[in-house]
Coordinates of N, CA, C and O in Angstrom, one line a residue:
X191 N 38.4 57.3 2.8 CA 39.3 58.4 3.1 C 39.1 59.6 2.2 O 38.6 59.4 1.1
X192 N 39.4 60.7 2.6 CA 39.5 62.0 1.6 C 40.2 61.8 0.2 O 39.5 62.0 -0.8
X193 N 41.5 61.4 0.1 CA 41.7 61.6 -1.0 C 40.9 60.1 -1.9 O 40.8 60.1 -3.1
X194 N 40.5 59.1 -1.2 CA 39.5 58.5 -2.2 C 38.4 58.8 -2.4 O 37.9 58.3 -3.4
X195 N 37.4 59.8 -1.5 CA 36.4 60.2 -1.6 C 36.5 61.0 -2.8 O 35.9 60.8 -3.9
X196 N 37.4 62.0 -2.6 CA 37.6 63.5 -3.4 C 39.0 63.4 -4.4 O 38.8 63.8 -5.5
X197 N 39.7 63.2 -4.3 CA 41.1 63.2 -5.2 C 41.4 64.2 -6.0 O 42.5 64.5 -6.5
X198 N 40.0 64.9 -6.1 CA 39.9 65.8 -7.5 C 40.6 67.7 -7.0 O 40.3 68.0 -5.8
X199 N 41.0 68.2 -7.3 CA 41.3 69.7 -7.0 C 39.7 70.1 -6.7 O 38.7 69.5 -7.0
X200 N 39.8 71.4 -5.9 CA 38.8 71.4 -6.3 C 37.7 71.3 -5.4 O 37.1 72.4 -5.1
X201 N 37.4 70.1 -4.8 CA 36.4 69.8 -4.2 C 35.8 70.5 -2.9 O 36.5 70.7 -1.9
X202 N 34.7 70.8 -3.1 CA 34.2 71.8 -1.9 C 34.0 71.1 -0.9 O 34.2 71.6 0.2
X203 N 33.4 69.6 -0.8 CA 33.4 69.0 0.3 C 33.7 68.4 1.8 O 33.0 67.9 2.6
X204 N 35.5 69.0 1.6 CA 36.4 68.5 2.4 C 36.7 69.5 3.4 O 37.1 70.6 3.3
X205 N 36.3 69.1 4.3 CA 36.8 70.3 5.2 C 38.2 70.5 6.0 O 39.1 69.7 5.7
X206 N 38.6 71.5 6.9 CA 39.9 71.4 7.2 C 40.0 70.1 8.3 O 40.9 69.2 8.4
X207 N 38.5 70.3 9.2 CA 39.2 69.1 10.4 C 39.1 68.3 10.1 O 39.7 67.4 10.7
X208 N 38.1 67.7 8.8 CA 38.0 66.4 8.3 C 39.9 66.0 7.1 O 40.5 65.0 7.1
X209 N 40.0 66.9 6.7 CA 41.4 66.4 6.1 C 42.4 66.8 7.3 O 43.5 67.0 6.8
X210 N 42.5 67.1 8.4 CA 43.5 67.4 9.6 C 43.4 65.9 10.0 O 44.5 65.3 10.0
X211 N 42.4 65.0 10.4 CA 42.0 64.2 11.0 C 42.8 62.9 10.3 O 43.4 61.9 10.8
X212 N 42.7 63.2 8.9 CA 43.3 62.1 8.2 C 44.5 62.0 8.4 O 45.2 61.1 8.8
X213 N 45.0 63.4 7.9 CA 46.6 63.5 7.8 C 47.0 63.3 9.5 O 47.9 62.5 9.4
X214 N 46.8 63.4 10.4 CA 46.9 62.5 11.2 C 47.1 61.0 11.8 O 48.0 60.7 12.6
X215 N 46.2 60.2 11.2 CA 46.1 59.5 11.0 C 47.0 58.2 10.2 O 47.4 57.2 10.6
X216 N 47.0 58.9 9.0 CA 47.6 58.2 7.7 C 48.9 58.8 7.5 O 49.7 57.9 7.1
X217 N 49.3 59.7 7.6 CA 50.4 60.3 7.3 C 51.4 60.6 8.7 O 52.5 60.2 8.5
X218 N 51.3 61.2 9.9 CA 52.1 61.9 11.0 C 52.1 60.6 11.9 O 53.2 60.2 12.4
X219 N 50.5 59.5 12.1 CA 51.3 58.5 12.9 C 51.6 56.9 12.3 O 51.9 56.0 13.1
X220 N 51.6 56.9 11.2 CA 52.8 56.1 10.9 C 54.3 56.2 10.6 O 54.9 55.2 10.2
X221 N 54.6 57.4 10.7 CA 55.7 58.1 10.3 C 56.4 58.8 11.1 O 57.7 58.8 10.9
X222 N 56.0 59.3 12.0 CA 56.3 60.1 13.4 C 56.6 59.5 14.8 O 56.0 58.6 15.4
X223 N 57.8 60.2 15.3 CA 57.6 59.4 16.7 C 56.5 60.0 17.4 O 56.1 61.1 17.2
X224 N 56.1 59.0 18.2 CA 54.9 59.4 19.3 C 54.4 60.9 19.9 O 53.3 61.4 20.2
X225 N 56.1 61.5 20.2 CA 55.9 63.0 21.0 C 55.5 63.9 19.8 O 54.8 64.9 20.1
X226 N 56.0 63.7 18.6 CA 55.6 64.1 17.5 C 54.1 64.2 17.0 O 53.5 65.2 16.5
X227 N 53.6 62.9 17.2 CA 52.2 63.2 16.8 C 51.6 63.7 17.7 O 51.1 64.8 17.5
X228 N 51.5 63.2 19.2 CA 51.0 64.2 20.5 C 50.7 65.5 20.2 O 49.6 66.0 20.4
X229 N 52.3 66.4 19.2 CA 52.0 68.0 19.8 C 51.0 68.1 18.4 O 50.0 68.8 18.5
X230 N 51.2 67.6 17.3 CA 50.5 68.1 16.2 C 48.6 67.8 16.5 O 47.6 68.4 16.2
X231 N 49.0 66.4 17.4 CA 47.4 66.2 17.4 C 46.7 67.7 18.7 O 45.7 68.3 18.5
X232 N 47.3 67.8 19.2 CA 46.9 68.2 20.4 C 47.1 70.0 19.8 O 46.2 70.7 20.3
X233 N 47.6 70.4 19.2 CA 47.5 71.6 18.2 C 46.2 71.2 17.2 O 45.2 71.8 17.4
X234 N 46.2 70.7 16.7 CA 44.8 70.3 15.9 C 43.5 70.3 16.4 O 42.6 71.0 15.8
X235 N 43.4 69.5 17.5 CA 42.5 69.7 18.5 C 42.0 70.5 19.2 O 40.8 70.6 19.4
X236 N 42.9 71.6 20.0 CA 43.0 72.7 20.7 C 42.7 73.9 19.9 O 41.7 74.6 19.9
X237 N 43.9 73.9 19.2 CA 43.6 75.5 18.2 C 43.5 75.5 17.0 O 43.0 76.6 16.6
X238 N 43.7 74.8 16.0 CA 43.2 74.6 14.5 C 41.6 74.0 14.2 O 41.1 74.3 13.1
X239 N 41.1 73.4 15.0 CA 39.6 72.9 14.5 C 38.9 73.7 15.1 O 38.1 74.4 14.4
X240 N 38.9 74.0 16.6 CA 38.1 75.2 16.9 C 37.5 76.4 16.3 O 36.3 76.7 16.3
X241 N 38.5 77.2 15.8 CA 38.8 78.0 14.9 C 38.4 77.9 13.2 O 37.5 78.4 12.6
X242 N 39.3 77.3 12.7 CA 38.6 77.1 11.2 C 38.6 75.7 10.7 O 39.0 75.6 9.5
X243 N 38.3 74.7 11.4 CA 37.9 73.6 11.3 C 37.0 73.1 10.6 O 37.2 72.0 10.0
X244 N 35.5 73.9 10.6 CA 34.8 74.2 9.6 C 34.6 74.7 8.2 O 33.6 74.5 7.5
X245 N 35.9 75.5 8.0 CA 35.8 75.8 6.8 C 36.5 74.6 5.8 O 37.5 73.9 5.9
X246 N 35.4 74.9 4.8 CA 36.0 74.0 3.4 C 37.8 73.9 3.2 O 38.3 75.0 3.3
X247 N 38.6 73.0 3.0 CA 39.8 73.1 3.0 C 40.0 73.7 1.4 O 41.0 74.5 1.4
X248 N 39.5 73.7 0.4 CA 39.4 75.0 -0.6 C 39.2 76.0 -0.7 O 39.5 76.8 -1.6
X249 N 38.5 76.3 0.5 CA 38.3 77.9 0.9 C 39.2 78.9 2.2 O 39.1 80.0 2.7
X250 N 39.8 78.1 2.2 CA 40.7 78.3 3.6 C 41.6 79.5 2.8 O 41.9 79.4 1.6
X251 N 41.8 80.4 3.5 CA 42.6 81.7 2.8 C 43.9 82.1 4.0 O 43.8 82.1 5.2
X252 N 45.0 82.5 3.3 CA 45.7 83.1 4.1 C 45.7 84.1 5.3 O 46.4 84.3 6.3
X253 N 44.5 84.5 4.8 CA 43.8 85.6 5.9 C 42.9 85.3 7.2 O 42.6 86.1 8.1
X254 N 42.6 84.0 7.1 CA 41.8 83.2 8.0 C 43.3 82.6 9.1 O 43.3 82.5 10.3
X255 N 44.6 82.2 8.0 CA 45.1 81.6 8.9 C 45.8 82.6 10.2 O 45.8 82.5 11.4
X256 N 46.4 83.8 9.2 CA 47.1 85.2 10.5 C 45.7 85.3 11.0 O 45.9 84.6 12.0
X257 N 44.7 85.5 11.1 CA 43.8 85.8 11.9 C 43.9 84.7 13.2 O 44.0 85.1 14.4
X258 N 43.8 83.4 12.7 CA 44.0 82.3 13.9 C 45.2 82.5 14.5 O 45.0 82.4 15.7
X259 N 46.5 82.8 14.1 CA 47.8 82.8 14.9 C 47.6 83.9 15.9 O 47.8 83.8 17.1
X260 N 47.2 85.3 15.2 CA 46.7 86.7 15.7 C 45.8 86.3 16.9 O 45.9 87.0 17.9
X261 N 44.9 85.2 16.9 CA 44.1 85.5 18.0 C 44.6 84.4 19.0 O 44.0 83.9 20.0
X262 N 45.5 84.1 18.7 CA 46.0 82.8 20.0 C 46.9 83.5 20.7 O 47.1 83.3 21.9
X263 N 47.7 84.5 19.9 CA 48.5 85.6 20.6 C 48.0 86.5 21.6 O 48.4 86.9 22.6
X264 N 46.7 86.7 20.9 CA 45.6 87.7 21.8 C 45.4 87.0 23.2 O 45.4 87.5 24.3
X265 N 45.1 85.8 22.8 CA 44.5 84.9 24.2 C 45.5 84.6 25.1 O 45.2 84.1 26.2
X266 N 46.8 84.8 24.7 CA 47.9 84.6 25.4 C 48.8 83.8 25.2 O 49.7 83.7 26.0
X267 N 48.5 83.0 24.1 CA 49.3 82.0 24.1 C 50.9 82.0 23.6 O 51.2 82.5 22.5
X268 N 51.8 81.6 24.4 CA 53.4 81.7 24.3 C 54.0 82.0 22.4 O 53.8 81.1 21.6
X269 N 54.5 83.0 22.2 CA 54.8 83.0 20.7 C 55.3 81.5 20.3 O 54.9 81.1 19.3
X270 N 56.1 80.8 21.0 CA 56.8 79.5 20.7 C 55.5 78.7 20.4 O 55.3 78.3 19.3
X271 N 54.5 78.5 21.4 CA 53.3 77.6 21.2 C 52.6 78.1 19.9 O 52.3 77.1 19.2
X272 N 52.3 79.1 19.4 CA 51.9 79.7 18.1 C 52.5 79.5 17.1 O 51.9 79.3 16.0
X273 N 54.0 79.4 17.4 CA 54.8 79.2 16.2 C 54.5 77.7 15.6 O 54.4 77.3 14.5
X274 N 54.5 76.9 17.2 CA 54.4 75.3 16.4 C 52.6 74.8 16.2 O 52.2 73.7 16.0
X275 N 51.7 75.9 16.3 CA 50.6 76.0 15.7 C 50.7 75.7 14.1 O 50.5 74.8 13.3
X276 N 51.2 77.0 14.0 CA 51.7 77.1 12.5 C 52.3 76.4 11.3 O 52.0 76.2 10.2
X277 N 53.1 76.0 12.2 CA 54.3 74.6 11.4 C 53.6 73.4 11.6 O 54.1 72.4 11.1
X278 N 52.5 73.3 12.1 CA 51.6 72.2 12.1 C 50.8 72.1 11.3 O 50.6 71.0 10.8
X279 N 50.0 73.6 10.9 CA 49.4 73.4 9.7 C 50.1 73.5 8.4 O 49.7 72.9 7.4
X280 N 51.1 74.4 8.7 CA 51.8 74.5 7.6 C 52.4 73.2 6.9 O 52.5 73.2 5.6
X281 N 52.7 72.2 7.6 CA 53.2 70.5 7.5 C 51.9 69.8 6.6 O 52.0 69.0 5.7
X282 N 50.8 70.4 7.0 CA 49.5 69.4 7.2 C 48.9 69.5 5.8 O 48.5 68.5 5.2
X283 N 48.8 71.2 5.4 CA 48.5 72.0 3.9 C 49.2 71.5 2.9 O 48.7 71.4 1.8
X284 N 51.4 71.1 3.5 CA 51.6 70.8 2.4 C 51.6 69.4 1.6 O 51.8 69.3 0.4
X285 N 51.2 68.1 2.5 CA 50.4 66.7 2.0 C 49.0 67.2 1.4 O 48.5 66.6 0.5
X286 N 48.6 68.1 2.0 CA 47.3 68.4 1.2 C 47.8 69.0 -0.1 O 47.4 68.2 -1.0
X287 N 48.3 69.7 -0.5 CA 49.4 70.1 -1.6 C 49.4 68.8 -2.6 O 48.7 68.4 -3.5
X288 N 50.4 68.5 -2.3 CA 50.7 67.1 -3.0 C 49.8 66.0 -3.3 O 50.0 65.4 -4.3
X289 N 48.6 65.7 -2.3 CA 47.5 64.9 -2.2 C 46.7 65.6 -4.0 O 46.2 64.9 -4.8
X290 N 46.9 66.8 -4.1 CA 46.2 67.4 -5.5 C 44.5 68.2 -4.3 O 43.4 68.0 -4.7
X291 N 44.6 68.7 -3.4 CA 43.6 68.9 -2.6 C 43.5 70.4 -2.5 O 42.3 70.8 -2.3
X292 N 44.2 71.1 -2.6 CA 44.9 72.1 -2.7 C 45.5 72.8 -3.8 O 46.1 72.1 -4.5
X293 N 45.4 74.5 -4.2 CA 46.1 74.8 -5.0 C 47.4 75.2 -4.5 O 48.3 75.3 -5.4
X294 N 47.6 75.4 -3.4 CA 48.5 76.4 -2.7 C 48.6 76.2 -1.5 O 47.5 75.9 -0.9
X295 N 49.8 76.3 -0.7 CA 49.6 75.9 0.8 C 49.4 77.2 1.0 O 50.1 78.0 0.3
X296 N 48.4 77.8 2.2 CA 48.1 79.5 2.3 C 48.5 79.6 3.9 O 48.3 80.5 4.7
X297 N 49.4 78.1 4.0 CA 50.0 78.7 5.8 C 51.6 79.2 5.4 O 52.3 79.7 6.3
X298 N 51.8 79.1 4.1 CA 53.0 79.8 4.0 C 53.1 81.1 3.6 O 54.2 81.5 3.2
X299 N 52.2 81.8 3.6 CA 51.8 83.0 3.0 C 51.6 83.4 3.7 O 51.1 84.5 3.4
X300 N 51.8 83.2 5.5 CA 50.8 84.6 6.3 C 52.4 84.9 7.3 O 53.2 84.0 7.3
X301 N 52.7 85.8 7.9 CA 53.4 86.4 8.3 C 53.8 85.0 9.8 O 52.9 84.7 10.6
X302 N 55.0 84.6 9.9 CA 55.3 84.1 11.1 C 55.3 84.9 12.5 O 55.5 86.1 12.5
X303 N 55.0 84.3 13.5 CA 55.1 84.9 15.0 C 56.5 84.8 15.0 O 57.1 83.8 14.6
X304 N 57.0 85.8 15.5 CA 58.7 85.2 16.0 C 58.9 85.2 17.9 O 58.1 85.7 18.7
X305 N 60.3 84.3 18.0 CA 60.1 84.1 19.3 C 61.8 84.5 19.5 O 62.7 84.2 18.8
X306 N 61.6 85.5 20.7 CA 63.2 85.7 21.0 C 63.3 84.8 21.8 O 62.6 84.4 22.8
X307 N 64.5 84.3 21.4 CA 65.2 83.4 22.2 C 66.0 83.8 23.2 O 66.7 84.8 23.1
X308 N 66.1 82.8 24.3 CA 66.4 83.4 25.5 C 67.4 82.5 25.6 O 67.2 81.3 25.4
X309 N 68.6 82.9 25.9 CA 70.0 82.7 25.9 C 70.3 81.6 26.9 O 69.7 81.8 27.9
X310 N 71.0 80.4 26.9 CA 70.8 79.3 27.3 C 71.8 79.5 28.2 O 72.9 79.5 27.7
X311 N 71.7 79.6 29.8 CA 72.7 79.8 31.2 C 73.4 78.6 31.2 O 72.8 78.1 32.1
X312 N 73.9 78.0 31.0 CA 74.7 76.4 31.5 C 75.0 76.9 33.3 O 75.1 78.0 34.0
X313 N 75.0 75.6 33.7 CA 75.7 75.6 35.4 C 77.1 76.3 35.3 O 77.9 75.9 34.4
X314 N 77.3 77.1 35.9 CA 78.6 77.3 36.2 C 79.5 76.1 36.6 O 79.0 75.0 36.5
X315 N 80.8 76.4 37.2 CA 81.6 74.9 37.6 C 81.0 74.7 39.3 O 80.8 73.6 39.8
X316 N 80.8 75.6 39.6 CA 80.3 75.7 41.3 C 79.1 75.6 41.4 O 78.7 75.0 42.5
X317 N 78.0 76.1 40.4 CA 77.0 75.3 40.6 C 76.6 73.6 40.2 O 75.7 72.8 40.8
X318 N 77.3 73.4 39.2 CA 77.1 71.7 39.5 C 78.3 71.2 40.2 O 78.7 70.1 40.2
X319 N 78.8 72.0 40.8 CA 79.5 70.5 42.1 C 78.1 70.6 43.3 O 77.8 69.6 43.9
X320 N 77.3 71.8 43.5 CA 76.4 71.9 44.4 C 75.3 71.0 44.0 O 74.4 70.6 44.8
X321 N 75.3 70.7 43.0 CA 73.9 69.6 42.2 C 74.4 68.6 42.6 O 73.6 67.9 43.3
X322 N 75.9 67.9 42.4 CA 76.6 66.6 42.3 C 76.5 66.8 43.5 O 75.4 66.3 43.5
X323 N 76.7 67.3 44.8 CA 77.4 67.4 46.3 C 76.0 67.1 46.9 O 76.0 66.4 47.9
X324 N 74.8 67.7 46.3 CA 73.2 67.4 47.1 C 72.9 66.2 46.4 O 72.1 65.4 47.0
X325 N 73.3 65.8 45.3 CA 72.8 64.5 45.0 C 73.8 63.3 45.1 O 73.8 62.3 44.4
X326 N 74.8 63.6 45.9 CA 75.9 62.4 46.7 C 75.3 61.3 47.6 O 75.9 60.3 48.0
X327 N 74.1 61.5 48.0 CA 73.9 60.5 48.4 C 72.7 60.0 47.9 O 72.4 58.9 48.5
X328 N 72.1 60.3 47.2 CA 71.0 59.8 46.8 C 71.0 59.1 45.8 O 71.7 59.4 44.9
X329 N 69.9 57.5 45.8 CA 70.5 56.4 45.2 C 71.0 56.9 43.6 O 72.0 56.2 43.4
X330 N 70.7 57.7 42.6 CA 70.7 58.0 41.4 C 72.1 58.6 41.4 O 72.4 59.0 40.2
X331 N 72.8 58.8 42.1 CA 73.8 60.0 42.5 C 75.0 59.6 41.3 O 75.8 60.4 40.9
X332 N 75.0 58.4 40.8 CA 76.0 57.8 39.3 C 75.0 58.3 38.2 O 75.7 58.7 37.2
X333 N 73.9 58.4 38.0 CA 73.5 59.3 37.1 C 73.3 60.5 36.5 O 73.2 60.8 35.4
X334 N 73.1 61.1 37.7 CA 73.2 62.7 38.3 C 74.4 62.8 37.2 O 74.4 63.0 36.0
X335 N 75.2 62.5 38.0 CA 76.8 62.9 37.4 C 77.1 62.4 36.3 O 78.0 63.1 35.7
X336 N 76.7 61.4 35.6 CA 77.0 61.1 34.1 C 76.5 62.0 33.0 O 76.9 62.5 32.0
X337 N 74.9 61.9 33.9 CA 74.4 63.3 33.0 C 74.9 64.3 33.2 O 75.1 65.0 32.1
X338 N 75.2 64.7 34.0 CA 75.7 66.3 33.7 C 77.4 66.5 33.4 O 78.0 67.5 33.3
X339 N 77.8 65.4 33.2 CA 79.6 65.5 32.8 C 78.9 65.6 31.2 O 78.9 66.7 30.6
X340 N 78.4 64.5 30.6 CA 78.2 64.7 29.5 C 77.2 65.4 28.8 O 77.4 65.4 27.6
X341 N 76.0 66.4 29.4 CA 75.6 66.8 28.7 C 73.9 66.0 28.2 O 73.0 66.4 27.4
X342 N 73.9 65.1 28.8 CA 72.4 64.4 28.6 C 71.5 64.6 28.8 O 71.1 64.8 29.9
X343 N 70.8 64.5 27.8 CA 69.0 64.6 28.3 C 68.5 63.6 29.0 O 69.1 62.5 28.8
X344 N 67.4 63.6 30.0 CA 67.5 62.4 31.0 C 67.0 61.2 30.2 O 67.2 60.0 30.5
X345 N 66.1 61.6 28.9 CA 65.9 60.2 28.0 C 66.9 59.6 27.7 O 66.8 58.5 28.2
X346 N 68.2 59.9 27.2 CA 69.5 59.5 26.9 C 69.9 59.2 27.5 O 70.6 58.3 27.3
X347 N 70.0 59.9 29.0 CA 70.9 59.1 30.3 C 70.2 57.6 31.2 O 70.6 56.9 32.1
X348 N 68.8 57.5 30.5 CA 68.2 56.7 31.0 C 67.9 55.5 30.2 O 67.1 54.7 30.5
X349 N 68.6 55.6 29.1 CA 68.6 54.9 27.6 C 70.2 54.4 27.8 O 70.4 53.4 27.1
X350 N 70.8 54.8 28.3 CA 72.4 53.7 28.8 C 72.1 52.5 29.4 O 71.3 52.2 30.3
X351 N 73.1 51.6 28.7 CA 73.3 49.9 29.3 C 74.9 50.2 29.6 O 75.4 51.4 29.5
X352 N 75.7 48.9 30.0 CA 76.6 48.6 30.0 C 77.1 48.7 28.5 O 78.2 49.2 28.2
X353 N 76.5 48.3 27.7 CA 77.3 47.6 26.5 C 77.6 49.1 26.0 O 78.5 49.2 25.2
X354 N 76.8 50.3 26.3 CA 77.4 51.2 25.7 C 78.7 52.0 25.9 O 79.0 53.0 25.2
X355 N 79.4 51.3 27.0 CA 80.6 52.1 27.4 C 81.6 50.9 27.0 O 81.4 49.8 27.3
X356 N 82.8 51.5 26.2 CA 83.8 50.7 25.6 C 84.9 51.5 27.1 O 85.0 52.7 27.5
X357 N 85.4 50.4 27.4 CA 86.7 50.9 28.6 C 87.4 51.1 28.0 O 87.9 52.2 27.8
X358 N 87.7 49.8 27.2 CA 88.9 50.0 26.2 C 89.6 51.4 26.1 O 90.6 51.9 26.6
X359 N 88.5 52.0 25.1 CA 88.9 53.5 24.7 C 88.3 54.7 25.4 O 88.4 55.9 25.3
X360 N 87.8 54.1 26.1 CA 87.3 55.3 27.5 C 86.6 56.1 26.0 O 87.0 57.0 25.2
X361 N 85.2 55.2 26.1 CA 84.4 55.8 25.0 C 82.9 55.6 25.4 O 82.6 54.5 25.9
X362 N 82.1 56.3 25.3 CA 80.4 56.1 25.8 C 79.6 56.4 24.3 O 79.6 57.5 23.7
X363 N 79.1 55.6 24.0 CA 78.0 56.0 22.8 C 76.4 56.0 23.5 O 75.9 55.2 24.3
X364 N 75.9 57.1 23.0 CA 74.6 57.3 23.0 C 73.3 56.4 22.1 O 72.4 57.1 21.7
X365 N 73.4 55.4 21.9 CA 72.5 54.4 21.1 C 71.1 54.6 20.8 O 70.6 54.6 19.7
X366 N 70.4 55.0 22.2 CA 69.2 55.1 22.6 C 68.6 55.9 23.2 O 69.4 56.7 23.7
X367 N 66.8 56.2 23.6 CA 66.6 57.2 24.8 C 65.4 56.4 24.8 O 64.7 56.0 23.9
X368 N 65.2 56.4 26.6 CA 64.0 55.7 26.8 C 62.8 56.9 26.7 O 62.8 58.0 27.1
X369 N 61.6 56.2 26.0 CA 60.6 57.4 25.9 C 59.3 56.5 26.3 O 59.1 55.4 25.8
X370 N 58.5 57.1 27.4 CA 57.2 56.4 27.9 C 56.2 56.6 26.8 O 56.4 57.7 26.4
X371 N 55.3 56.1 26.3 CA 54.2 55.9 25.4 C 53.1 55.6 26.4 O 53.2 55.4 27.6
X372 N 51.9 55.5 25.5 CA 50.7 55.1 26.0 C 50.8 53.5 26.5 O 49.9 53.1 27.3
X373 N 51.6 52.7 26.1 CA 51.3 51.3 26.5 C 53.1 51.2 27.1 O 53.8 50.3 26.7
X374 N 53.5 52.1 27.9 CA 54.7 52.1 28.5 C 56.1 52.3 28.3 O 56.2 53.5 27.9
X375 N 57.0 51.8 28.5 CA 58.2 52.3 28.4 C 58.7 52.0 27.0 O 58.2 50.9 26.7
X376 N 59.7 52.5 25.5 CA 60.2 51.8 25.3 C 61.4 52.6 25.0 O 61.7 53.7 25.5
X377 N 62.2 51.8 23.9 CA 63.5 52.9 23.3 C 63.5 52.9 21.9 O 63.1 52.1 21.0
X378 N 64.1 54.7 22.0 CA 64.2 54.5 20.6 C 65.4 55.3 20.2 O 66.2 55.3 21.1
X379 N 65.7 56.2 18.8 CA 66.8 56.4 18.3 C 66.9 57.9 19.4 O 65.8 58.5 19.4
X380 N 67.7 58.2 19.9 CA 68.2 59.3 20.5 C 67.7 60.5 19.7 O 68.0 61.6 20.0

């Protein structure tokens, strides 16, 4: 591994996708839920190695990284998708930090993309009786509506058993949410 190869400050040897690959590996997927490592790997792969993947991770400068964010903006890519470019490497630089690999994390140094946020419509009351009223007959049509009285994401509405609803106190706990993986279905913490 890198930090047994190298451990030392310092070292010119190490490059960015060769220590991206590790921290990957050893650090985001033992630690991470699955959709977690997905977007970091899949940012790593896409638009951080392409780009300066090659360079020495000692030589990596702040100026290389706004250059990378600057030209994914250029290519078009959504400010939100750029932003979690960023925070990917920015995540990635600071175990390299700590690893002693690093003097300085230089993704925190370059100017962020910002993303206006776009104001979140809820259903009106007449548009979800029209959601509930089109989905009255269709077999899911007890789900439809539990999700949308409460507010659920369909992982969480699909992550309900019985045991989670107390009649008693006319109470519903959210326990779980089903999330599909590469080897299938499972659950996990909400």
């Amino acid at each position: 591994t890198i930090l047994d190869q190298t451990g030392v400050l310092g070292d010119d040897s190490v490059t960015v996708s060769a220590f991206l690959n590790q921290w990957l590996t050893e650090v985001v997927a033992p630690r991470r839920e699955l959709a977690t490592w997905r977007g970091y790997e899949t940012n790593v792969r896409r638009h951080i190695v392409p780009t300066i993947g090659h360079v020495r991770l000692t030589k990596l400068t702040a100026a290389m990284v706004q250059r990378l964010l600057n030209d994914l903006r250029r290519q078009g890519l959504a400010p939100r998708t750029v932003q979690y470019v960023h925070a990917t490497l920015r995540a990635a630089l600071n175990v390299a930090l700590r690893w002693g690999l690093i003097q300085r994390n230089v993704a925190t140094l370059v100017e962020p993309v910002t993303v206006k946020r776009k104001e979140v419509v809820p259903f009106t009351a007449e548009e979800a009786r029209q959601v509930l009223d089109a989905a009255r007959s269709h077999r899911l049509a007890s789900f439809f509506t539990v999700a949308m009285a409460l507010g659920l994401r369909p992982s969480e509405a699909l992550g309900l058993t019985w045991s989670d609803i107390d009649f008693d106190r006319s109470l519903l706990q959210v326990r779980r949410a089903l999330e599909r993986g590469p080897d299938g279905y499972r659950f996990k913490e909400p």
